[in-house]
Amino acid sequence: PPPPPPPPPPFFFHADPAIRDPLWSRGLGDVYKRQYPGGPAAAVVAGLAPCESAHIGVLAVDMPFAADALVHVRSALVEQPAADAWVPVDGSGRRQWLCAVYRSSALAKAADSFEEWAGRSFASLVGQLACVDVLINDSISLLDVDTPDDLRRARERTNNG
């Protein structure tokens, strides 16, 4: 029998052209493209040096419905600009660190607390920042899609909602 077809490319490869677009990414896609083995905290810390923006948005690629939550995060940033972080909070009270906006200077200061970030949790980078918690009341916006079962549930929720 013929060999099975290759698996579809990971989501990153679908997003790759947009990430590399200098108009949108200002070249920071290259930092992501290096795929820091140490996780999101190491990758964000690595991206701080070339960053010229006062704020940094962090969005996990496994949150396909985050757009609505980010609208609320942006509103909170405008309404409460003195904070260091604007973080969505789900219905169970859990902060969604990887779907948030951070003040670049606050992240840089937090990054100085360790010399090496590989293997450290993202919460250890941002957990001490002055946060505005942004309550998100719907169950779709902050949905993580990590497994085939998560994807099935996401499809069910969106087809029924």
mmCIF file with all atom_site columns, C-alpha atoms in Angstrom, residues 61-146:
data_model
loop_
_atom_site.group_PDB
_atom_site.id
_atom_site.type_symbol
_atom_site.label_atom_id
_atom_site.label_alt_id
_atom_site.label_comp_id
_atom_site.label_asym_id
_atom_site.label_entity_id
_atom_site.label_seq_id
_atom_site.pdbx_PDB_ins_code
_atom_site.Cartn_x
_atom_site.Cartn_y
_atom_site.Cartn_z
_atom_site.occupancy
_atom_site.B_iso_or_equiv
_atom_site.pdbx_formal_charge
_atom_site.auth_seq_id
_atom_site.auth_comp_id
_atom_site.auth_asym_id
_atom_site.auth_atom_id
_atom_site.pdbx_PDB_model_num
ATOM 1  C CA . VAL A 1 61  ? -1.458  30.417 19.049 1.00 0.00 ? 61  VAL A CA 1
ATOM 2  C CA . ASP A 1 62  ? -3.678  27.772 20.652 1.00 0.00 ? 62  ASP A CA 1
ATOM 3  C CA . MET A 1 63  ? -6.373  30.353 21.529 1.00 0.00 ? 63  MET A CA 1
ATOM 4  C CA . PRO A 1 64  ? -8.204  30.745 18.209 1.00 0.00 ? 64  PRO A CA 1
ATOM 5  C CA . PHE A 1 65  ? -11.143 32.703 19.648 1.00 0.00 ? 65  PHE A CA 1
ATOM 6  C CA . ALA A 1 66  ? -9.193  35.280 21.650 1.00 0.00 ? 66  ALA A CA 1
ATOM 7  C CA . ALA A 1 67  ? -10.181 38.286 19.517 1.00 0.00 ? 67  ALA A CA 1
ATOM 8  C CA . ASP A 1 68  ? -13.187 39.151 21.711 1.00 0.00 ? 68  ASP A CA 1
ATOM 9  C CA . ALA A 1 69  ? -11.123 38.921 24.891 1.00 0.00 ? 69  ALA A CA 1
ATOM 10 C CA . LEU A 1 70  ? -8.459  41.160 23.367 1.00 0.00 ? 70  LEU A CA 1
ATOM 11 C CA . VAL A 1 71  ? -11.042 43.853 22.616 1.00 0.00 ? 71  VAL A CA 1
ATOM 12 C CA . HIS A 1 72  ? -11.787 43.972 26.363 1.00 0.00 ? 72  HIS A CA 1
ATOM 13 C CA . VAL A 1 73  ? -8.069  43.950 27.196 1.00 0.00 ? 73  VAL A CA 1
ATOM 14 C CA . ARG A 1 74  ? -7.489  46.927 24.909 1.00 0.00 ? 74  ARG A CA 1
ATOM 15 C CA . SER A 1 75  ? -10.393 48.817 26.507 1.00 0.00 ? 75  SER A CA 1
ATOM 16 C CA . ALA A 1 76  ? -8.936  48.135 29.950 1.00 0.00 ? 76  ALA A CA 1
ATOM 17 C CA . LEU A 1 77  ? -5.545  49.455 28.829 1.00 0.00 ? 77  LEU A CA 1
ATOM 18 C CA . VAL A 1 78  ? -7.177  52.696 27.641 1.00 0.00 ? 78  VAL A CA 1
ATOM 19 C CA . GLU A 1 79  ? -9.278  53.052 30.815 1.00 0.00 ? 79  GLU A CA 1
ATOM 20 C CA . GLN A 1 80  ? -6.511  52.108 33.277 1.00 0.00 ? 80  GLN A CA 1
ATOM 21 C CA . PRO A 1 81  ? -3.205  53.036 31.619 1.00 0.00 ? 81  PRO A CA 1
ATOM 22 C CA . ALA A 1 82  ? -1.071  53.134 34.784 1.00 0.00 ? 82  ALA A CA 1
ATOM 23 C CA . ALA A 1 83  ? -0.883  49.340 35.197 1.00 0.00 ? 83  ALA A CA 1
ATOM 24 C CA . ASP A 1 84  ? 1.946   47.074 34.057 1.00 0.00 ? 84  ASP A CA 1
ATOM 25 C CA . ALA A 1 85  ? -0.293  44.360 32.606 1.00 0.00 ? 85  ALA A CA 1
ATOM 26 C CA . TRP A 1 86  ? -3.842  43.910 31.359 1.00 0.00 ? 86  TRP A CA 1
ATOM 27 C CA . VAL A 1 87  ? -4.747  40.254 31.712 1.00 0.00 ? 87  VAL A CA 1
ATOM 28 C CA . PRO A 1 88  ? -7.981  38.436 30.865 1.00 0.00 ? 88  PRO A CA 1
ATOM 29 C CA . VAL A 1 89  ? -9.440  36.373 33.684 1.00 0.00 ? 89  VAL A CA 1
ATOM 30 C CA . ASP A 1 90  ? -11.729 33.463 32.898 1.00 0.00 ? 90  ASP A CA 1
ATOM 31 C CA . GLY A 1 91  ? -14.919 32.523 34.734 1.00 0.00 ? 91  GLY A CA 1
ATOM 32 C CA . SER A 1 92  ? -12.999 30.376 37.225 1.00 0.00 ? 92  SER A CA 1
ATOM 33 C CA . GLY A 1 93  ? -10.753 33.304 38.205 1.00 0.00 ? 93  GLY A CA 1
ATOM 34 C CA . ARG A 1 94  ? -7.677  32.059 36.326 1.00 0.00 ? 94  ARG A CA 1
ATOM 35 C CA . ARG A 1 95  ? -5.468  34.695 34.735 1.00 0.00 ? 95  ARG A CA 1
ATOM 36 C CA . GLN A 1 96  ? -4.672  34.012 31.105 1.00 0.00 ? 96  GLN A CA 1
ATOM 37 C CA . TRP A 1 97  ? -1.088  35.265 30.965 1.00 0.00 ? 97  TRP A CA 1
ATOM 38 C CA . LEU A 1 98  ? -0.611  34.223 27.347 1.00 0.00 ? 98  LEU A CA 1
ATOM 39 C CA . CYS A 1 99  ? -3.477  36.384 26.089 1.00 0.00 ? 99  CYS A CA 1
ATOM 40 C CA . ALA A 1 100 ? -2.530  39.752 27.524 1.00 0.00 ? 100 ALA A CA 1
ATOM 41 C CA . VAL A 1 101 ? -0.813  43.086 27.020 1.00 0.00 ? 101 VAL A CA 1
ATOM 42 C CA . TYR A 1 102 ? 2.239   44.115 29.058 1.00 0.00 ? 102 TYR A CA 1
ATOM 43 C CA . ARG A 1 103 ? 4.137   47.357 29.554 1.00 0.00 ? 103 ARG A CA 1
ATOM 44 C CA . SER A 1 104 ? 7.500   46.759 27.889 1.00 0.00 ? 104 SER A CA 1
ATOM 45 C CA . SER A 1 105 ? 9.481   48.511 30.629 1.00 0.00 ? 105 SER A CA 1
ATOM 46 C CA . ALA A 1 106 ? 7.812   46.395 33.325 1.00 0.00 ? 106 ALA A CA 1
ATOM 47 C CA . LEU A 1 107 ? 8.611   43.200 31.415 1.00 0.00 ? 107 LEU A CA 1
ATOM 48 C CA . ALA A 1 108 ? 12.227  44.309 30.993 1.00 0.00 ? 108 ALA A CA 1
ATOM 49 C CA . LYS A 1 109 ? 12.545  44.946 34.719 1.00 0.00 ? 109 LYS A CA 1
ATOM 50 C CA . ALA A 1 110 ? 10.970  41.570 35.538 1.00 0.00 ? 110 ALA A CA 1
ATOM 51 C CA . ALA A 1 111 ? 13.279  39.881 33.024 1.00 0.00 ? 111 ALA A CA 1
ATOM 52 C CA . ASP A 1 112 ? 16.287  41.130 34.993 1.00 0.00 ? 112 ASP A CA 1
ATOM 53 C CA . SER A 1 113 ? 15.266  38.966 37.956 1.00 0.00 ? 113 SER A CA 1
ATOM 54 C CA . PHE A 1 114 ? 16.874  35.882 36.356 1.00 0.00 ? 114 PHE A CA 1
ATOM 55 C CA . GLU A 1 115 ? 19.805  35.533 34.020 1.00 0.00 ? 115 GLU A CA 1
ATOM 56 C CA . GLU A 1 116 ? 18.324  32.511 32.232 1.00 0.00 ? 116 GLU A CA 1
ATOM 57 C CA . TRP A 1 117 ? 14.612  32.121 31.433 1.00 0.00 ? 117 TRP A CA 1
ATOM 58 C CA . ALA A 1 118 ? 14.658  28.749 29.680 1.00 0.00 ? 118 ALA A CA 1
ATOM 59 C CA . GLY A 1 119 ? 12.328  26.376 31.480 1.00 0.00 ? 119 GLY A CA 1
ATOM 60 C CA . ARG A 1 120 ? 10.792  29.027 33.744 1.00 0.00 ? 120 ARG A CA 1
ATOM 61 C CA . SER A 1 121 ? 7.062   29.543 33.796 1.00 0.00 ? 121 SER A CA 1
ATOM 62 C CA . PHE A 1 122 ? 5.525   32.585 32.186 1.00 0.00 ? 122 PHE A CA 1
ATOM 63 C CA . ALA A 1 123 ? 3.827   33.341 35.513 1.00 0.00 ? 123 ALA A CA 1
ATOM 64 C CA . SER A 1 124 ? 7.265   33.657 37.117 1.00 0.00 ? 124 SER A CA 1
ATOM 65 C CA . LEU A 1 125 ? 8.016   36.444 34.638 1.00 0.00 ? 125 LEU A CA 1
ATOM 66 C CA . VAL A 1 126 ? 4.771   38.393 34.966 1.00 0.00 ? 126 VAL A CA 1
ATOM 67 C CA . GLY A 1 127 ? 3.208   37.260 38.246 1.00 0.00 ? 127 GLY A CA 1
ATOM 68 C CA . GLN A 1 128 ? 4.543   40.205 40.292 1.00 0.00 ? 128 GLN A CA 1
ATOM 69 C CA . LEU A 1 129 ? 3.458   42.919 37.856 1.00 0.00 ? 129 LEU A CA 1
ATOM 70 C CA . ALA A 1 130 ? 0.688   45.386 38.726 1.00 0.00 ? 130 ALA A CA 1
ATOM 71 C CA . CYS A 1 131 ? -2.160  43.805 36.775 1.00 0.00 ? 131 CYS A CA 1
ATOM 72 C CA . VAL A 1 132 ? -5.570  44.940 35.721 1.00 0.00 ? 132 VAL A CA 1
ATOM 73 C CA . ASP A 1 133 ? -7.725  41.819 35.724 1.00 0.00 ? 133 ASP A CA 1
ATOM 74 C CA . VAL A 1 134 ? -10.129 41.867 32.788 1.00 0.00 ? 134 VAL A CA 1
ATOM 75 C CA . LEU A 1 135 ? -13.064 39.547 33.496 1.00 0.00 ? 135 LEU A CA 1
ATOM 76 C CA . ILE A 1 136 ? -14.176 37.667 30.403 1.00 0.00 ? 136 ILE A CA 1
ATOM 77 C CA . ASN A 1 137 ? -17.653 36.254 30.876 1.00 0.00 ? 137 ASN A CA 1
ATOM 78 C CA . ASP A 1 138 ? -17.928 34.063 27.803 1.00 0.00 ? 138 ASP A CA 1
ATOM 79 C CA . SER A 1 139 ? -16.549 30.555 27.631 1.00 0.00 ? 139 SER A CA 1
ATOM 80 C CA . ILE A 1 140 ? -15.286 30.741 24.050 1.00 0.00 ? 140 ILE A CA 1
ATOM 81 C CA . SER A 1 141 ? -12.808 33.652 23.946 1.00 0.00 ? 141 SER A CA 1
ATOM 82 C CA . LEU A 1 142 ? -10.265 32.078 26.286 1.00 0.00 ? 142 LEU A CA 1
ATOM 83 C CA . LEU A 1 143 ? -10.657 28.529 25.072 1.00 0.00 ? 143 LEU A CA 1
ATOM 84 C CA . ASP A 1 144 ? -7.312  26.716 24.744 1.00 0.00 ? 144 ASP A CA 1
ATOM 85 C CA . VAL A 1 145 ? -7.116  24.205 21.919 1.00 0.00 ? 145 VAL A CA 1
ATOM 86 C CA . ASP A 1 146 ? -4.289  21.858 22.868 1.00 0.00 ? 146 ASP A CA 1
#
